[in-house]
Amino acid sequence: MTSLPANLRNAWRRLSRIDLFAIGLILGGATCAILDLSGGLATFFKFFAIIAIVYVVFRFAGWWRTRLLWSLRNRLIIAYLFIAVVPILLILTLVVLAGQILYSQLGAYLLYDDIHRRVAMMADITEHIAAAHRTLPKGVTEEESERVLAAQSHLVHDQELLGLSIDFSNDPKLLERVAGEGKTSFAGLVEEGDTLYLMSMREMPEPKGVRVVTLRVPVTQEFLALIAPDLGAIQLNLTRKYEGGARTGILYSSGDYRYETTIRISAKNRILHPAAHWIDPSVTGLSRLDAVYVGSGRMIDPRRPVLVTFNARPSRLNGRIFSSLGEMSDFYAVGFIVVFLIFSVIEMAALITGIVMTRRITKAVSDLYHATQYVKTGDWTHRVRIDRRDQLGVLGESFNDMTGSISGLLEESKKRQRLENELSIASEVQNQLFPQKMPSVGGVELEAICKAARTVSGDYYDFIQLSPTHLAIALADISGKGISAALLMASLQAALRSQLLAAGSELMSTGELVARLNMHMVRNTADDRFATFFIAVYDSATRTLRYTNAGHLPGFLIANGTSKHLDKGGMVLGVVEDYVYEEGSVKVPPNALLVQYSDGLVEPENVYGEEFGIRRLQEAAIRVQSSTPGVVGESLMMAAEEWAGTPEQADDMTVIVARLR
């Protein structure tokens, strides 16, 4: 057994750079979790650490998968984990992330709403002062009115607007710079120098000119302590445009500009609230406020970002969410706990059921495995013990049946081997029945191609030279396939040659010849056996082709761009004993092409169920009619196979091509 240090060294050598980076992320995320660090970067670091853990688990599991997954029990346990546990963990992770996003957005909304509520309050004060200024009572000077109005505002609003200052001025330049040309009022955040203010300004028309009232509330540590009391610590980060060079803060991109943080304003004596229960983690949020920056000279930035970070407890934020429900909020909480407990009970029951089922399955598989070891040694008497009637029990019975019949299967395999040997011999014998060389008749070129669907073919073709100028061409398709069809083919070949090799056979009518073959088949074969047959005798001296077609597909004679079907004859051989067959005769034009074929060449179907058919075969022959018989035959075979789109044959395919010069 390999020592532990050696295993560790081997594992270290197999680590890639990506593996090392993932391990570094995990260590960093664990450090943030142990030190309870919070903030945007820490949160994202923890998130990527979770992804890195998933990657490392999959990566290292692959190293030991061969040993780990060899056991079916381990495979089933892992399957249960992926089917049941992993989806639950993913859902919980998604819920936690969704909660983080929801609560951080809720906290940002509370902060934003509280600040802008105070801004709206200041806008109302300026509007009130302006309205009161327009209706000064007689005998009251402007200075006395402004002093009284300012005192009233301080008395009412100093508690919420900590540090409020109210100024009156005849100079509207600041209002024009902040609000814009032509505007008479403004309310919002303004950054003057290094100080951030909540500011509201309004013009007050006078007979002598324009009077401007300005309210300022500096955003200080004390002021932030009053904002959004449901949140914990709050920090505002002022920014400035980043012009390059050394950075003193964090960079932040907004639109076409980049900003860096400068001054930080933290709420005084604001800390994270204590956890209400054990499921009450810290939520960190990040938001943005827009302020108008007023710099030296005429420098104005109408949308200077102010970054806000804060933390909070979900329990405090839940109080704001469910505050409208009152006592009903407890009902929802109890309902959630009940559903959670029911879900946990169901999950535990499913896990226990999975463990029990795993033990049963693995025990049955283990029994089967040990039984195979007995079979491996040649012991066919061993049987698997059947304890139950489920599918595993049926599997054990099937195994017992298999071992009980294994000897018979081996014997059957030997018989099949002997049959294959006999088929091979039959194929060799059948090949001897086909013409071994082509007859030599002046002006005649011959070619024949036969592709069997099985080891032996049921198609039969023959070329027999009857005289120096007479040639017999025969093609038959025996019913059935295999050895029985091959035996009937041999019988038909022997009968045909016995008739045609007799003296004077070249003058015999093809109809009479086919009638004799029909009588032979009726008397010597079973009632369910028959054959289609075509015989043609060509006289090169008179250029006459005599033929008889006994139920075979009609061949065709192509000459001068036209085609003539050879369909005269009668019914198939082997059905009616005294049937009279007709002889057809054709005067062959010079350089004609004779094509005869079996049904296996025209019956292949394409993907739409359409047969290749006689018409397409005839068109394919006309396209290559000027080629040699060998090229014509191969072209017809290839056309049929391309139409079917598969090399598999459903029937024997045979074609005869004769060029009659």
PDB file of N, CA, C and O in Angstrom, residues 193-251:
ATOM      1  N   GLY A 193     -16.756  71.953  -2.129  1.00  0.00           N
ATOM      2  CA  GLY A 193     -15.425  71.649  -1.616  1.00  0.00           C
ATOM      3  C   GLY A 193     -15.372  70.218  -1.129  1.00  0.00           C
ATOM      4  O   GLY A 193     -15.601  69.275  -1.868  1.00  0.00           O
ATOM      5  N   ASP A 194     -15.066  70.046   0.159  1.00  0.00           N
ATOM      6  CA  ASP A 194     -14.990  68.707   0.753  1.00  0.00           C
ATOM      7  C   ASP A 194     -16.180  68.426   1.661  1.00  0.00           C
ATOM      8  O   ASP A 194     -16.131  67.495   2.478  1.00  0.00           O
ATOM      9  N   THR A 195     -17.246  69.238   1.548  1.00  0.00           N
ATOM     10  CA  THR A 195     -18.408  69.063   2.421  1.00  0.00           C
ATOM     11  C   THR A 195     -19.629  68.717   1.580  1.00  0.00           C
ATOM     12  O   THR A 195     -19.881  69.348   0.542  1.00  0.00           O
ATOM     13  N   LEU A 196     -20.389  67.739   2.060  1.00  0.00           N
ATOM     14  CA  LEU A 196     -21.617  67.327   1.392  1.00  0.00           C
ATOM     15  C   LEU A 196     -22.798  67.892   2.164  1.00  0.00           C
ATOM     16  O   LEU A 196     -22.865  67.773   3.399  1.00  0.00           O
ATOM     17  N   TYR A 197     -23.740  68.506   1.447  1.00  0.00           N
ATOM     18  CA  TYR A 197     -24.895  69.144   2.068  1.00  0.00           C
ATOM     19  C   TYR A 197     -26.180  68.585   1.482  1.00  0.00           C
ATOM     20  O   TYR A 197     -26.237  68.195   0.299  1.00  0.00           O
ATOM     21  N   LEU A 198     -27.223  68.599   2.296  1.00  0.00           N
ATOM     22  CA  LEU A 198     -28.587  68.561   1.807  1.00  0.00           C
ATOM     23  C   LEU A 198     -28.983  70.018   1.642  1.00  0.00           C
ATOM     24  O   LEU A 198     -28.944  70.796   2.617  1.00  0.00           O
ATOM     25  N   MET A 199     -29.343  70.405   0.428  1.00  0.00           N
ATOM     26  CA  MET A 199     -29.515  71.834   0.161  1.00  0.00           C
ATOM     27  C   MET A 199     -30.830  72.055  -0.570  1.00  0.00           C
ATOM     28  O   MET A 199     -31.234  71.259  -1.426  1.00  0.00           O
ATOM     29  N   SER A 200     -31.493  73.190  -0.186  1.00  0.00           N
ATOM     30  CA  SER A 200     -32.693  73.625  -0.883  1.00  0.00           C
ATOM     31  C   SER A 200     -32.615  75.133  -1.053  1.00  0.00           C
ATOM     32  O   SER A 200     -32.329  75.865  -0.087  1.00  0.00           O
ATOM     33  N   MET A 201     -32.871  75.642  -2.268  1.00  0.00           N
ATOM     34  CA  MET A 201     -32.804  77.068  -2.581  1.00  0.00           C
ATOM     35  C   MET A 201     -34.043  77.454  -3.369  1.00  0.00           C
ATOM     36  O   MET A 201     -34.563  76.665  -4.160  1.00  0.00           O
ATOM     37  N   ARG A 202     -34.481  78.706  -3.170  1.00  0.00           N
ATOM     38  CA  ARG A 202     -35.646  79.211  -3.898  1.00  0.00           C
ATOM     39  C   ARG A 202     -35.530  80.727  -4.025  1.00  0.00           C
ATOM     40  O   ARG A 202     -35.116  81.417  -3.088  1.00  0.00           O
ATOM     41  N   GLU A 203     -35.916  81.232  -5.201  1.00  0.00           N
ATOM     42  CA  GLU A 203     -35.952  82.673  -5.422  1.00  0.00           C
ATOM     43  C   GLU A 203     -37.213  83.271  -4.816  1.00  0.00           C
ATOM     44  O   GLU A 203     -38.285  82.648  -4.853  1.00  0.00           O
ATOM     45  N   MET A 204     -37.058  84.491  -4.269  1.00  0.00           N
ATOM     46  CA  MET A 204     -38.195  85.241  -3.728  1.00  0.00           C
ATOM     47  C   MET A 204     -38.181  86.613  -4.402  1.00  0.00           C
ATOM     48  O   MET A 204     -37.367  87.482  -4.048  1.00  0.00           O
ATOM     49  N   PRO A 205     -39.032  86.809  -5.403  1.00  0.00           N
ATOM     50  CA  PRO A 205     -39.030  88.092  -6.128  1.00  0.00           C
ATOM     51  C   PRO A 205     -39.369  89.257  -5.189  1.00  0.00           C
ATOM     52  O   PRO A 205     -40.213  89.138  -4.290  1.00  0.00           O
ATOM     53  N   GLU A 206     -38.686  90.420  -5.401  1.00  0.00           N
ATOM     54  CA  GLU A 206     -38.902  91.642  -4.637  1.00  0.00           C
ATOM     55  C   GLU A 206     -38.968  92.816  -5.607  1.00  0.00           C
ATOM     56  O   GLU A 206     -38.455  92.724  -6.744  1.00  0.00           O
ATOM     57  N   PRO A 207     -39.548  93.867  -5.133  1.00  0.00           N
ATOM     58  CA  PRO A 207     -39.602  95.040  -6.026  1.00  0.00           C
ATOM     59  C   PRO A 207     -38.214  95.526  -6.434  1.00  0.00           C
ATOM     60  O   PRO A 207     -38.012  95.969  -7.562  1.00  0.00           O
ATOM     61  N   LYS A 208     -37.261  95.442  -5.531  1.00  0.00           N
ATOM     62  CA  LYS A 208     -35.919  95.941  -5.822  1.00  0.00           C
ATOM     63  C   LYS A 208     -35.029  94.910  -6.526  1.00  0.00           C
ATOM     64  O   LYS A 208     -33.914  95.214  -6.896  1.00  0.00           O
ATOM     65  N   GLY A 209     -35.460  93.644  -6.654  1.00  0.00           N
ATOM     66  CA  GLY A 209     -34.621  92.606  -7.252  1.00  0.00           C
ATOM     67  C   GLY A 209     -35.079  91.222  -6.833  1.00  0.00           C
ATOM     68  O   GLY A 209     -36.269  90.976  -6.621  1.00  0.00           O
ATOM     69  N   VAL A 210     -34.112  90.344  -6.662  1.00  0.00           N
ATOM     70  CA  VAL A 210     -34.402  88.944  -6.317  1.00  0.00           C
ATOM     71  C   VAL A 210     -33.717  88.623  -5.007  1.00  0.00           C
ATOM     72  O   VAL A 210     -32.532  88.951  -4.797  1.00  0.00           O
ATOM     73  N   ARG A 211     -34.483  87.953  -4.124  1.00  0.00           N
ATOM     74  CA  ARG A 211     -33.951  87.490  -2.843  1.00  0.00           C
ATOM     75  C   ARG A 211     -33.921  85.960  -2.887  1.00  0.00           C
ATOM     76  O   ARG A 211     -34.874  85.324  -3.359  1.00  0.00           O
ATOM     77  N   VAL A 212     -32.862  85.327  -2.440  1.00  0.00           N
ATOM     78  CA  VAL A 212     -32.706  83.868  -2.475  1.00  0.00           C
ATOM     79  C   VAL A 212     -32.589  83.351  -1.050  1.00  0.00           C
ATOM     80  O   VAL A 212     -31.759  83.855  -0.270  1.00  0.00           O
ATOM     81  N   VAL A 213     -33.457  82.370  -0.710  1.00  0.00           N
ATOM     82  CA  VAL A 213     -33.346  81.704   0.578  1.00  0.00           C
ATOM     83  C   VAL A 213     -32.637  80.370   0.356  1.00  0.00           C
ATOM     84  O   VAL A 213     -32.945  79.626  -0.572  1.00  0.00           O
ATOM     85  N   THR A 214     -31.641  80.046   1.187  1.00  0.00           N
ATOM     86  CA  THR A 214     -30.839  78.830   1.042  1.00  0.00           C
ATOM     87  C   THR A 214     -30.828  78.078   2.355  1.00  0.00           C
ATOM     88  O   THR A 214     -30.470  78.638   3.403  1.00  0.00           O
ATOM     89  N   LEU A 215     -31.230  76.795   2.307  1.00  0.00           N
ATOM     90  CA  LEU A 215     -31.194  75.915   3.474  1.00  0.00           C
ATOM     91  C   LEU A 215     -30.096  74.891   3.265  1.00  0.00           C
ATOM     92  O   LEU A 215     -30.019  74.255   2.199  1.00  0.00           O
ATOM     93  N   ARG A 216     -29.249  74.715   4.267  1.00  0.00           N
ATOM     94  CA  ARG A 216     -28.174  73.732   4.197  1.00  0.00           C
ATOM     95  C   ARG A 216     -28.214  72.841   5.431  1.00  0.00           C
ATOM     96  O   ARG A 216     -28.413  73.339   6.542  1.00  0.00           O
ATOM     97  N   VAL A 217     -28.015  71.542   5.198  1.00  0.00           N
ATOM     98  CA  VAL A 217     -27.830  70.589   6.295  1.00  0.00           C
ATOM     99  C   VAL A 217     -26.564  69.808   5.972  1.00  0.00           C
ATOM    100  O   VAL A 217     -26.543  69.026   5.012  1.00  0.00           O
ATOM    101  N   PRO A 218     -25.483  70.000   6.697  1.00  0.00           N
ATOM    102  CA  PRO A 218     -24.255  69.258   6.392  1.00  0.00           C
ATOM    103  C   PRO A 218     -24.409  67.771   6.728  1.00  0.00           C
ATOM    104  O   PRO A 218     -24.990  67.414   7.758  1.00  0.00           O
ATOM    105  N   VAL A 219     -23.936  66.952   5.801  1.00  0.00           N
ATOM    106  CA  VAL A 219     -23.973  65.500   6.028  1.00  0.00           C
ATOM    107  C   VAL A 219     -22.749  65.146   6.869  1.00  0.00           C
ATOM    108  O   VAL A 219     -21.630  64.995   6.367  1.00  0.00           O
ATOM    109  N   THR A 220     -22.978  65.026   8.160  1.00  0.00           N
ATOM    110  CA  THR A 220     -21.911  64.732   9.113  1.00  0.00           C
ATOM    111  C   THR A 220     -22.157  63.376   9.753  1.00  0.00           C
ATOM    112  O   THR A 220     -23.170  62.711   9.498  1.00  0.00           O
ATOM    113  N   GLN A 221     -21.222  62.958  10.598  1.00  0.00           N
ATOM    114  CA  GLN A 221     -21.388  61.696  11.318  1.00  0.00           C
ATOM    115  C   GLN A 221     -22.638  61.732  12.193  1.00  0.00           C
ATOM    116  O   GLN A 221     -23.368  60.736  12.296  1.00  0.00           O
ATOM    117  N   GLU A 222     -22.902  62.894  12.822  1.00  0.00           N
ATOM    118  CA  GLU A 222     -24.073  63.013  13.678  1.00  0.00           C
ATOM    119  C   GLU A 222     -25.360  62.955  12.864  1.00  0.00           C
ATOM    120  O   GLU A 222     -26.356  62.356  13.283  1.00  0.00           O
ATOM    121  N   PHE A 223     -25.348  63.600  11.685  1.00  0.00           N
ATOM    122  CA  PHE A 223     -26.544  63.578  10.841  1.00  0.00           C
ATOM    123  C   PHE A 223     -26.831  62.160  10.338  1.00  0.00           C
ATOM    124  O   PHE A 223     -27.981  61.706  10.343  1.00  0.00           O
ATOM    125  N   LEU A 224     -25.786  61.434   9.897  1.00  0.00           N
ATOM    126  CA  LEU A 224     -25.985  60.068   9.398  1.00  0.00           C
ATOM    127  C   LEU A 224     -26.519  59.146  10.489  1.00  0.00           C
ATOM    128  O   LEU A 224     -27.186  58.150  10.200  1.00  0.00           O
ATOM    129  N   ALA A 225     -26.205  59.466  11.745  1.00  0.00           N
ATOM    130  CA  ALA A 225     -26.704  58.623  12.837  1.00  0.00           C
ATOM    131  C   ALA A 225     -28.221  58.645  12.925  1.00  0.00           C
ATOM    132  O   ALA A 225     -28.829  57.745  13.515  1.00  0.00           O
ATOM    133  N   LEU A 226     -28.868  59.690  12.341  1.00  0.00           N
ATOM    134  CA  LEU A 226     -30.326  59.794  12.388  1.00  0.00           C
ATOM    135  C   LEU A 226     -31.003  59.116  11.198  1.00  0.00           C
ATOM    136  O   LEU A 226     -32.221  58.950  11.198  1.00  0.00           O
ATOM    137  N   ILE A 227     -30.222  58.755  10.166  1.00  0.00           N
ATOM    138  CA  ILE A 227     -30.787  58.247   8.911  1.00  0.00           C
ATOM    139  C   ILE A 227     -31.078  56.759   9.025  1.00  0.00           C
ATOM    140  O   ILE A 227     -30.244  55.979   9.508  1.00  0.00           O
ATOM    141  N   ALA A 228     -32.257  56.331   8.546  1.00  0.00           N
ATOM    142  CA  ALA A 228     -32.641  54.914   8.437  1.00  0.00           C
ATOM    143  C   ALA A 228     -32.241  54.135   9.680  1.00  0.00           C
ATOM    144  O   ALA A 228     -31.295  53.333   9.655  1.00  0.00           O
ATOM    145  N   PRO A 229     -32.919  54.304  10.792  1.00  0.00           N
ATOM    146  CA  PRO A 229     -32.514  53.640  12.042  1.00  0.00           C
ATOM    147  C   PRO A 229     -32.571  52.117  11.980  1.00  0.00           C
ATOM    148  O   PRO A 229     -31.983  51.461  12.837  1.00  0.00           O
ATOM    149  N   ASP A 230     -33.266  51.529  10.996  1.00  0.00           N
ATOM    150  CA  ASP A 230     -33.310  50.064  10.892  1.00  0.00           C
ATOM    151  C   ASP A 230     -32.019  49.484  10.318  1.00  0.00           C
ATOM    152  O   ASP A 230     -31.822  48.269  10.356  1.00  0.00           O
ATOM    153  N   LEU A 231     -31.174  50.345   9.765  1.00  0.00           N
ATOM    154  CA  LEU A 231     -29.895  49.879   9.240  1.00  0.00           C
ATOM    155  C   LEU A 231     -28.838  49.927  10.334  1.00  0.00           C
ATOM    156  O   LEU A 231     -29.019  50.552  11.380  1.00  0.00           O
ATOM    157  N   GLY A 232     -27.731  49.255  10.079  1.00  0.00           N
ATOM    158  CA  GLY A 232     -26.629  49.269  11.026  1.00  0.00           C
ATOM    159  C   GLY A 232     -25.669  50.401  10.703  1.00  0.00           C
ATOM    160  O   GLY A 232     -26.062  51.569  10.619  1.00  0.00           O
ATOM    161  N   ALA A 233     -24.410  50.066  10.512  1.00  0.00           N
ATOM    162  CA  ALA A 233     -23.403  51.065  10.192  1.00  0.00           C
ATOM    163  C   ALA A 233     -23.639  51.591   8.782  1.00  0.00           C
ATOM    164  O   ALA A 233     -23.975  50.850   7.866  1.00  0.00           O
ATOM    165  N   ILE A 234     -23.454  52.923   8.604  1.00  0.00           N
ATOM    166  CA  ILE A 234     -23.631  53.585   7.312  1.00  0.00           C
ATOM    167  C   ILE A 234     -22.374  54.388   7.023  1.00  0.00           C
ATOM    168  O   ILE A 234     -21.825  55.056   7.905  1.00  0.00           O
ATOM    169  N   GLN A 235     -21.930  54.340   5.793  1.00  0.00           N
ATOM    170  CA  GLN A 235     -20.751  55.120   5.401  1.00  0.00           C
ATOM    171  C   GLN A 235     -20.981  55.712   4.018  1.00  0.00           C
ATOM    172  O   GLN A 235     -21.364  55.008   3.084  1.00  0.00           O
ATOM    173  N   LEU A 236     -20.754  57.022   3.897  1.00  0.00           N
ATOM    174  CA  LEU A 236     -20.814  57.719   2.619  1.00  0.00           C
ATOM    175  C   LEU A 236     -19.397  57.967   2.129  1.00  0.00           C
ATOM    176  O   LEU A 236     -18.515  58.359   2.915  1.00  0.00           O
ATOM    177  N   ASN A 237     -19.173  57.756   0.850  1.00  0.00           N
ATOM    178  CA  ASN A 237     -17.856  57.941   0.250  1.00  0.00           C
ATOM    179  C   ASN A 237     -17.964  58.995  -0.838  1.00  0.00           C
ATOM    180  O   ASN A 237     -18.606  58.764  -1.877  1.00  0.00           O
ATOM    181  N   LEU A 238     -17.359  60.163  -0.583  1.00  0.00           N
ATOM    182  CA  LEU A 238     -17.310  61.185  -1.619  1.00  0.00           C
ATOM    183  C   LEU A 238     -16.311  60.758  -2.683  1.00  0.00           C
ATOM    184  O   LEU A 238     -15.374  59.990  -2.417  1.00  0.00           O
ATOM    185  N   THR A 239     -16.518  61.273  -3.904  1.00  0.00           N
ATOM    186  CA  THR A 239     -15.644  60.871  -5.015  1.00  0.00           C
ATOM    187  C   THR A 239     -15.155  62.109  -5.755  1.00  0.00           C
ATOM    188  O   THR A 239     -15.678  63.215  -5.583  1.00  0.00           O
ATOM    189  N   ARG A 240     -14.169  61.876  -6.587  1.00  0.00           N
ATOM    190  CA  ARG A 240     -13.694  62.897  -7.517  1.00  0.00           C
ATOM    191  C   ARG A 240     -13.264  62.203  -8.800  1.00  0.00           C
ATOM    192  O   ARG A 240     -12.994  60.997  -8.813  1.00  0.00           O
ATOM    193  N   LYS A 241     -13.233  62.968  -9.884  1.00  0.00           N
ATOM    194  CA  LYS A 241     -12.852  62.389 -11.159  1.00  0.00           C
ATOM    195  C   LYS A 241     -11.403  61.919 -11.117  1.00  0.00           C
ATOM    196  O   LYS A 241     -10.520  62.627 -10.637  1.00  0.00           O
ATOM    197  N   TYR A 242     -11.212  60.720 -11.658  1.00  0.00           N
ATOM    198  CA  TYR A 242      -9.865  60.142 -11.669  1.00  0.00           C
ATOM    199  C   TYR A 242      -9.183  60.561 -12.962  1.00  0.00           C
ATOM    200  O   TYR A 242      -9.657  60.274 -14.067  1.00  0.00           O
ATOM    201  N   GLU A 243      -8.071  61.279 -12.811  1.00  0.00           N
ATOM    202  CA  GLU A 243      -7.331  61.784 -13.965  1.00  0.00           C
ATOM    203  C   GLU A 243      -6.100  60.951 -14.288  1.00  0.00           C
ATOM    204  O   GLU A 243      -5.274  61.338 -15.112  1.00  0.00           O
ATOM    205  N   GLY A 244      -5.936  59.828 -13.637  1.00  0.00           N
ATOM    206  CA  GLY A 244      -4.752  59.009 -13.852  1.00  0.00           C
ATOM    207  C   GLY A 244      -3.740  59.196 -12.738  1.00  0.00           C
ATOM    208  O   GLY A 244      -3.897  60.031 -11.851  1.00  0.00           O
ATOM    209  N   GLY A 245      -2.683  58.372 -12.780  1.00  0.00           N
ATOM    210  CA  GLY A 245      -1.663  58.469 -11.754  1.00  0.00           C
ATOM    211  C   GLY A 245      -1.970  57.582 -10.560  1.00  0.00           C
ATOM    212  O   GLY A 245      -2.771  56.642 -10.633  1.00  0.00           O
ATOM    213  N   ALA A 246      -1.307  57.893  -9.441  1.00  0.00           N
ATOM    214  CA  ALA A 246      -1.481  57.085  -8.228  1.00  0.00           C
ATOM    215  C   ALA A 246      -2.896  57.242  -7.692  1.00  0.00           C
ATOM    216  O   ALA A 246      -3.457  58.337  -7.667  1.00  0.00           O
ATOM    217  N   ARG A 247      -3.481  56.155  -7.230  1.00  0.00           N
ATOM    218  CA  ARG A 247      -4.831  56.158  -6.695  1.00  0.00           C
ATOM    219  C   ARG A 247      -4.778  56.214  -5.171  1.00  0.00           C
ATOM    220  O   ARG A 247      -3.939  55.591  -4.536  1.00  0.00           O
ATOM    221  N   THR A 248      -5.723  56.962  -4.621  1.00  0.00           N
ATOM    222  CA  THR A 248      -5.818  57.041  -3.161  1.00  0.00           C
ATOM    223  C   THR A 248      -7.061  56.338  -2.642  1.00  0.00           C
ATOM    224  O   THR A 248      -7.249  56.229  -1.427  1.00  0.00           O
ATOM    225  N   GLY A 249      -7.924  55.896  -3.549  1.00  0.00           N
ATOM    226  CA  GLY A 249      -9.152  55.214  -3.136  1.00  0.00           C
ATOM    227  C   GLY A 249      -9.558  54.182  -4.168  1.00  0.00           C
ATOM    228  O   GLY A 249      -8.793  53.808  -5.063  1.00  0.00           O
ATOM    229  N   ILE A 250     -10.801  53.733  -4.049  1.00  0.00           N
ATOM    230  CA  ILE A 250     -11.336  52.715  -4.944  1.00  0.00           C
ATOM    231  C   ILE A 250     -11.892  53.387  -6.191  1.00  0.00           C
ATOM    232  O   ILE A 250     -12.577  54.408  -6.109  1.00  0.00           O
ATOM    233  N   LEU A 251     -11.604  52.794  -7.367  1.00  0.00           N
ATOM    234  CA  LEU A 251     -12.099  53.347  -8.624  1.00  0.00           C
ATOM    235  C   LEU A 251     -13.544  52.920  -8.844  1.00  0.00           C
ATOM    236  O   LEU A 251     -13.940  51.801  -8.527  1.00  0.00           O
TER     237      LEU A 251
END
